[in-house]
mmCIF file with all atom_site columns, C-alpha atoms in Angstrom:
data_model
loop_
_atom_site.group_PDB
_atom_site.id
_atom_site.type_symbol
_atom_site.label_atom_id
_atom_site.label_alt_id
_atom_site.label_comp_id
_atom_site.label_asym_id
_atom_site.label_entity_id
_atom_site.label_seq_id
_atom_site.pdbx_PDB_ins_code
_atom_site.Cartn_x
_atom_site.Cartn_y
_atom_site.Cartn_z
_atom_site.occupancy
_atom_site.B_iso_or_equiv
_atom_site.pdbx_formal_charge
_atom_site.auth_seq_id
_atom_site.auth_comp_id
_atom_site.auth_asym_id
_atom_site.auth_atom_id
_atom_site.pdbx_PDB_model_num
ATOM 1   C CA . MET A 1 1   ? 36.258 61.391 -22.039 1.00 72.00 ? 209 MET A CA 1
ATOM 2   C CA . ARG A 1 2   ? 35.883 61.841 -18.279 1.00 76.00 ? 210 ARG A CA 1
ATOM 3   C CA . ILE A 1 3   ? 38.769 62.919 -16.083 1.00 79.00 ? 211 ILE A CA 1
ATOM 4   C CA . PHE A 1 4   ? 38.833 62.465 -12.301 1.00 78.00 ? 212 PHE A CA 1
ATOM 5   C CA . CYS A 1 5   ? 41.601 64.446 -10.601 1.00 76.00 ? 213 CYS A CA 1
ATOM 6   C CA . ASP A 1 6   ? 41.117 64.304 -6.832  1.00 77.00 ? 214 ASP A CA 1
ATOM 7   C CA . HIS A 1 7   ? 43.971 61.986 -5.809  1.00 79.00 ? 215 HIS A CA 1
ATOM 8   C CA . ARG A 1 8   ? 46.807 63.652 -3.895  1.00 82.00 ? 216 ARG A CA 1
ATOM 9   C CA . SER A 1 9   ? 49.458 61.310 -5.369  1.00 86.00 ? 217 SER A CA 1
ATOM 10  C CA . GLY A 1 10  ? 50.022 59.193 -8.455  1.00 90.00 ? 218 GLY A CA 1
ATOM 11  C CA . VAL A 1 11  ? 47.378 56.606 -9.338  1.00 91.00 ? 219 VAL A CA 1
ATOM 12  C CA . SER A 1 12  ? 48.750 53.049 -9.224  1.00 90.00 ? 220 SER A CA 1
ATOM 13  C CA . CYS A 1 13  ? 45.755 51.077 -10.535 1.00 93.00 ? 221 CYS A CA 1
ATOM 14  C CA . VAL A 1 14  ? 42.226 51.500 -11.839 1.00 94.00 ? 222 VAL A CA 1
ATOM 15  C CA . ALA A 1 15  ? 39.251 49.281 -12.751 1.00 95.00 ? 223 ALA A CA 1
ATOM 16  C CA . MET A 1 16  ? 35.682 49.683 -14.002 1.00 94.00 ? 224 MET A CA 1
ATOM 17  C CA . SER A 1 17  ? 32.535 47.835 -12.947 1.00 91.00 ? 225 SER A CA 1
ATOM 18  C CA . CYS A 1 18  ? 31.053 45.445 -15.510 1.00 89.00 ? 226 CYS A CA 1
ATOM 19  C CA . ASP A 1 19  ? 28.093 47.739 -16.129 1.00 89.00 ? 227 ASP A CA 1
ATOM 20  C CA . GLY A 1 20  ? 30.390 50.721 -16.712 1.00 91.00 ? 228 GLY A CA 1
ATOM 21  C CA . ARG A 1 21  ? 28.720 52.810 -14.013 1.00 91.00 ? 229 ARG A CA 1
ATOM 22  C CA . ARG A 1 22  ? 31.563 52.941 -11.487 1.00 92.00 ? 230 ARG A CA 1
ATOM 23  C CA . VAL A 1 23  ? 35.323 53.361 -11.644 1.00 93.00 ? 231 VAL A CA 1
ATOM 24  C CA . VAL A 1 24  ? 37.663 52.548 -8.774  1.00 93.00 ? 232 VAL A CA 1
ATOM 25  C CA . SER A 1 25  ? 41.166 53.963 -8.440  1.00 93.00 ? 233 SER A CA 1
ATOM 26  C CA . ARG A 1 26  ? 43.921 53.474 -5.890  1.00 92.00 ? 234 ARG A CA 1
ATOM 27  C CA . SER A 1 27  ? 46.705 55.937 -5.354  1.00 88.00 ? 235 SER A CA 1
ATOM 28  C CA . VAL A 1 28  ? 50.099 56.128 -3.715  1.00 86.00 ? 236 VAL A CA 1
ATOM 29  C CA . ASP A 1 29  ? 48.300 58.350 -1.150  1.00 82.00 ? 237 ASP A CA 1
ATOM 30  C CA . ARG A 1 30  ? 46.832 55.042 0.170   1.00 83.00 ? 238 ARG A CA 1
ATOM 31  C CA . ASN A 1 31  ? 43.257 55.944 -0.679  1.00 86.00 ? 239 ASN A CA 1
ATOM 32  C CA . VAL A 1 32  ? 40.714 54.113 -2.759  1.00 89.00 ? 240 VAL A CA 1
ATOM 33  C CA . ARG A 1 33  ? 38.244 56.288 -4.601  1.00 90.00 ? 241 ARG A CA 1
ATOM 34  C CA . VAL A 1 34  ? 35.061 55.149 -6.291  1.00 92.00 ? 242 VAL A CA 1
ATOM 35  C CA . TRP A 1 35  ? 33.572 57.356 -8.986  1.00 91.00 ? 243 TRP A CA 1
ATOM 36  C CA . ASP A 1 36  ? 30.129 57.406 -10.608 1.00 92.00 ? 244 ASP A CA 1
ATOM 37  C CA . MET A 1 37  ? 30.591 57.672 -14.371 1.00 91.00 ? 245 MET A CA 1
ATOM 38  C CA . GLU A 1 38  ? 27.172 59.187 -15.007 1.00 91.00 ? 246 GLU A CA 1
ATOM 39  C CA . THR A 1 39  ? 27.262 61.987 -12.427 1.00 92.00 ? 247 THR A CA 1
ATOM 40  C CA . ARG A 1 40  ? 31.076 62.301 -12.413 1.00 90.00 ? 248 ARG A CA 1
ATOM 41  C CA . ALA A 1 41  ? 30.839 62.436 -8.626  1.00 90.00 ? 249 ALA A CA 1
ATOM 42  C CA . GLN A 1 42  ? 33.109 60.678 -6.185  1.00 90.00 ? 250 GLN A CA 1
ATOM 43  C CA . VAL A 1 43  ? 30.963 58.073 -4.427  1.00 87.00 ? 251 VAL A CA 1
ATOM 44  C CA . ARG A 1 44  ? 33.460 57.022 -1.767  1.00 87.00 ? 252 ARG A CA 1
ATOM 45  C CA . GLU A 1 45  ? 36.962 57.691 -0.546  1.00 84.00 ? 253 GLU A CA 1
ATOM 46  C CA . ALA A 1 46  ? 38.463 55.295 1.967   1.00 82.00 ? 254 ALA A CA 1
ATOM 47  C CA . SER A 1 47  ? 41.799 54.038 3.118   1.00 79.00 ? 255 SER A CA 1
ATOM 48  C CA . ASP A 1 48  ? 42.275 50.383 2.224   1.00 74.00 ? 256 ASP A CA 1
ATOM 49  C CA . GLY A 1 49  ? 44.550 49.876 5.231   1.00 77.00 ? 257 GLY A CA 1
ATOM 50  C CA . TYR A 1 50  ? 47.656 48.973 3.273   1.00 79.00 ? 258 TYR A CA 1
ATOM 51  C CA . ARG A 1 51  ? 50.987 50.461 4.265   1.00 79.00 ? 259 ARG A CA 1
ATOM 52  C CA . CYS A 1 52  ? 52.637 49.382 1.039   1.00 81.00 ? 260 CYS A CA 1
ATOM 53  C CA . GLY A 1 53  ? 51.881 49.518 -2.659  1.00 84.00 ? 261 GLY A CA 1
ATOM 54  C CA . VAL A 1 54  ? 48.667 48.226 -4.168  1.00 89.00 ? 262 VAL A CA 1
ATOM 55  C CA . ILE A 1 55  ? 49.103 47.204 -7.785  1.00 90.00 ? 263 ILE A CA 1
ATOM 56  C CA . SER A 1 56  ? 45.737 45.717 -8.655  1.00 95.00 ? 264 SER A CA 1
ATOM 57  C CA . VAL A 1 57  ? 42.095 46.585 -7.986  1.00 96.00 ? 265 VAL A CA 1
ATOM 58  C CA . ALA A 1 58  ? 38.730 45.222 -9.079  1.00 96.00 ? 266 ALA A CA 1
ATOM 59  C CA . ILE A 1 59  ? 35.171 46.341 -8.385  1.00 94.00 ? 267 ILE A CA 1
ATOM 60  C CA . SER A 1 60  ? 32.164 44.053 -8.014  1.00 93.00 ? 268 SER A CA 1
ATOM 61  C CA . GLU A 1 61  ? 29.431 43.974 -10.618 1.00 88.00 ? 269 GLU A CA 1
ATOM 62  C CA . ASP A 1 62  ? 27.057 45.860 -8.310  1.00 86.00 ? 270 ASP A CA 1
ATOM 63  C CA . GLY A 1 63  ? 29.749 48.370 -7.312  1.00 85.00 ? 271 GLY A CA 1
ATOM 64  C CA . ARG A 1 64  ? 29.489 47.522 -3.606  1.00 88.00 ? 272 ARG A CA 1
ATOM 65  C CA . ARG A 1 65  ? 32.867 45.817 -3.091  1.00 92.00 ? 273 ARG A CA 1
ATOM 66  C CA . VAL A 1 66  ? 36.407 46.760 -4.094  1.00 94.00 ? 274 VAL A CA 1
ATOM 67  C CA . VAL A 1 67  ? 39.164 44.139 -4.077  1.00 95.00 ? 275 VAL A CA 1
ATOM 68  C CA . SER A 1 68  ? 42.834 45.080 -3.921  1.00 94.00 ? 276 SER A CA 1
ATOM 69  C CA . GLY A 1 69  ? 46.073 43.130 -4.274  1.00 95.00 ? 277 GLY A CA 1
ATOM 70  C CA . SER A 1 70  ? 49.293 44.325 -2.717  1.00 92.00 ? 278 SER A CA 1
ATOM 71  C CA . LEU A 1 71  ? 53.047 44.100 -2.548  1.00 93.00 ? 279 LEU A CA 1
ATOM 72  C CA . ASP A 1 72  ? 52.599 42.693 0.982   1.00 93.00 ? 280 ASP A CA 1
ATOM 73  C CA . LYS A 1 73  ? 51.246 39.452 -0.607  1.00 94.00 ? 281 LYS A CA 1
ATOM 74  C CA . SER A 1 74  ? 47.670 39.945 0.625   1.00 94.00 ? 282 SER A CA 1
ATOM 75  C CA . VAL A 1 75  ? 44.236 40.642 -0.829  1.00 95.00 ? 283 VAL A CA 1
ATOM 76  C CA . ARG A 1 76  ? 41.647 42.850 0.857   1.00 93.00 ? 284 ARG A CA 1
ATOM 77  C CA . VAL A 1 77  ? 37.970 43.484 0.188   1.00 94.00 ? 285 VAL A CA 1
ATOM 78  C CA . LEU A 1 78  ? 36.535 46.918 0.945   1.00 91.00 ? 286 LEU A CA 1
ATOM 79  C CA . ASP A 1 79  ? 32.828 47.649 1.442   1.00 91.00 ? 287 ASP A CA 1
ATOM 80  C CA . VAL A 1 80  ? 32.154 50.717 -0.697  1.00 85.00 ? 288 VAL A CA 1
ATOM 81  C CA . GLU A 1 81  ? 29.108 51.859 1.300   1.00 86.00 ? 289 GLU A CA 1
ATOM 82  C CA . THR A 1 82  ? 30.851 51.894 4.697   1.00 88.00 ? 290 THR A CA 1
ATOM 83  C CA . GLY A 1 83  ? 34.480 52.295 3.646   1.00 84.00 ? 291 GLY A CA 1
ATOM 84  C CA . ALA A 1 84  ? 35.386 49.425 5.990   1.00 88.00 ? 292 ALA A CA 1
ATOM 85  C CA . GLN A 1 85  ? 37.271 46.239 5.216   1.00 90.00 ? 293 GLN A CA 1
ATOM 86  C CA . ALA A 1 86  ? 34.819 43.399 4.533   1.00 90.00 ? 294 ALA A CA 1
ATOM 87  C CA . GLY A 1 87  ? 36.234 40.360 6.325   1.00 87.00 ? 295 GLY A CA 1
ATOM 88  C CA . ALA A 1 88  ? 39.810 39.406 7.049   1.00 89.00 ? 296 ALA A CA 1
ATOM 89  C CA . SER A 1 89  ? 42.710 39.942 4.670   1.00 90.00 ? 297 SER A CA 1
ATOM 90  C CA . LEU A 1 90  ? 43.235 37.011 2.320   1.00 92.00 ? 298 LEU A CA 1
ATOM 91  C CA . VAL A 1 91  ? 46.763 35.693 2.695   1.00 93.00 ? 299 VAL A CA 1
ATOM 92  C CA . GLY A 1 92  ? 48.785 32.779 1.382   1.00 94.00 ? 300 GLY A CA 1
ATOM 93  C CA . HIS A 1 93  ? 50.706 34.077 -1.600  1.00 97.00 ? 301 HIS A CA 1
ATOM 94  C CA . THR A 1 94  ? 54.479 33.996 -1.190  1.00 97.00 ? 302 THR A CA 1
ATOM 95  C CA . HIS A 1 95  ? 55.130 36.896 -3.570  1.00 96.00 ? 303 HIS A CA 1
ATOM 96  C CA . PHE A 1 96  ? 53.245 40.119 -4.355  1.00 95.00 ? 304 PHE A CA 1
ATOM 97  C CA . VAL A 1 97  ? 49.689 39.967 -5.681  1.00 96.00 ? 305 VAL A CA 1
ATOM 98  C CA . ALA A 1 98  ? 49.700 41.273 -9.250  1.00 96.00 ? 306 ALA A CA 1
ATOM 99  C CA . SER A 1 99  ? 46.054 40.765 -10.221 1.00 97.00 ? 307 SER A CA 1
ATOM 100 C CA . VAL A 1 100 ? 42.658 40.434 -8.557  1.00 97.00 ? 308 VAL A CA 1
ATOM 101 C CA . ALA A 1 101 ? 39.047 39.917 -9.612  1.00 96.00 ? 309 ALA A CA 1
ATOM 102 C CA . ILE A 1 102 ? 35.677 39.361 -7.960  1.00 94.00 ? 310 ILE A CA 1
ATOM 103 C CA . SER A 1 103 ? 32.880 37.008 -9.013  1.00 92.00 ? 311 SER A CA 1
ATOM 104 C CA . GLY A 1 104 ? 29.442 38.330 -9.942  1.00 87.00 ? 312 GLY A CA 1
ATOM 105 C CA . ASP A 1 105 ? 27.933 37.001 -6.719  1.00 88.00 ? 313 ASP A CA 1
ATOM 106 C CA . ARG A 1 106 ? 30.802 38.568 -4.686  1.00 85.00 ? 314 ARG A CA 1
ATOM 107 C CA . ARG A 1 107 ? 31.570 35.194 -3.068  1.00 90.00 ? 315 ARG A CA 1
ATOM 108 C CA . ARG A 1 108 ? 34.871 34.414 -4.811  1.00 94.00 ? 316 ARG A CA 1
ATOM 109 C CA . VAL A 1 109 ? 37.976 36.557 -5.142  1.00 96.00 ? 317 VAL A CA 1
ATOM 110 C CA . PRO A 1 110 ? 40.604 35.135 -7.513  1.00 97.00 ? 318 PRO A CA 1
ATOM 111 C CA . SER A 1 111 ? 44.115 36.513 -7.169  1.00 97.00 ? 319 SER A CA 1
ATOM 112 C CA . GLY A 1 112 ? 47.260 36.029 -9.215  1.00 97.00 ? 320 GLY A CA 1
ATOM 113 C CA . SER A 1 113 ? 50.750 36.410 -7.825  1.00 97.00 ? 321 SER A CA 1
ATOM 114 C CA . TRP A 1 114 ? 54.350 36.460 -8.928  1.00 96.00 ? 322 TRP A CA 1
ATOM 115 C CA . ASP A 1 115 ? 54.679 33.271 -6.863  1.00 97.00 ? 323 ASP A CA 1
ATOM 116 C CA . LYS A 1 116 ? 53.288 31.625 -10.039 1.00 97.00 ? 324 LYS A CA 1
ATOM 117 C CA . SER A 1 117 ? 49.928 30.759 -8.469  1.00 97.00 ? 325 SER A CA 1
ATOM 118 C CA . VAL A 1 118 ? 46.275 31.682 -8.755  1.00 96.00 ? 326 VAL A CA 1
ATOM 119 C CA . ARG A 1 119 ? 44.215 31.457 -5.574  1.00 96.00 ? 327 ARG A CA 1
ATOM 120 C CA . VAL A 1 120 ? 40.417 31.509 -5.458  1.00 94.00 ? 328 VAL A CA 1
#
């Protein structure tokens, strides 16, 4: 078992890359952290720009993008290498975003919301 303890507040969501090499976590401290499972090192820490709760994260197959879904009804994509938001926020849900994913080619970002819809 590996334990990563560097968040300053409670962890609200976590996901693992398909290859099992990277783990992403998001905390109430508003930071996203990406961890390397092999070295146990933190690869990146960045703010995802949200001012409210994030309740879902996903990491791309190659570990280069992190997707997050929020109580503010939006979805954001973060570039792991730069720590910057990749493109504009994805909006359209009328209730909070409860689940997110990212396609293998990083071109599609499905999201599920309590508004009873899935958007891709």
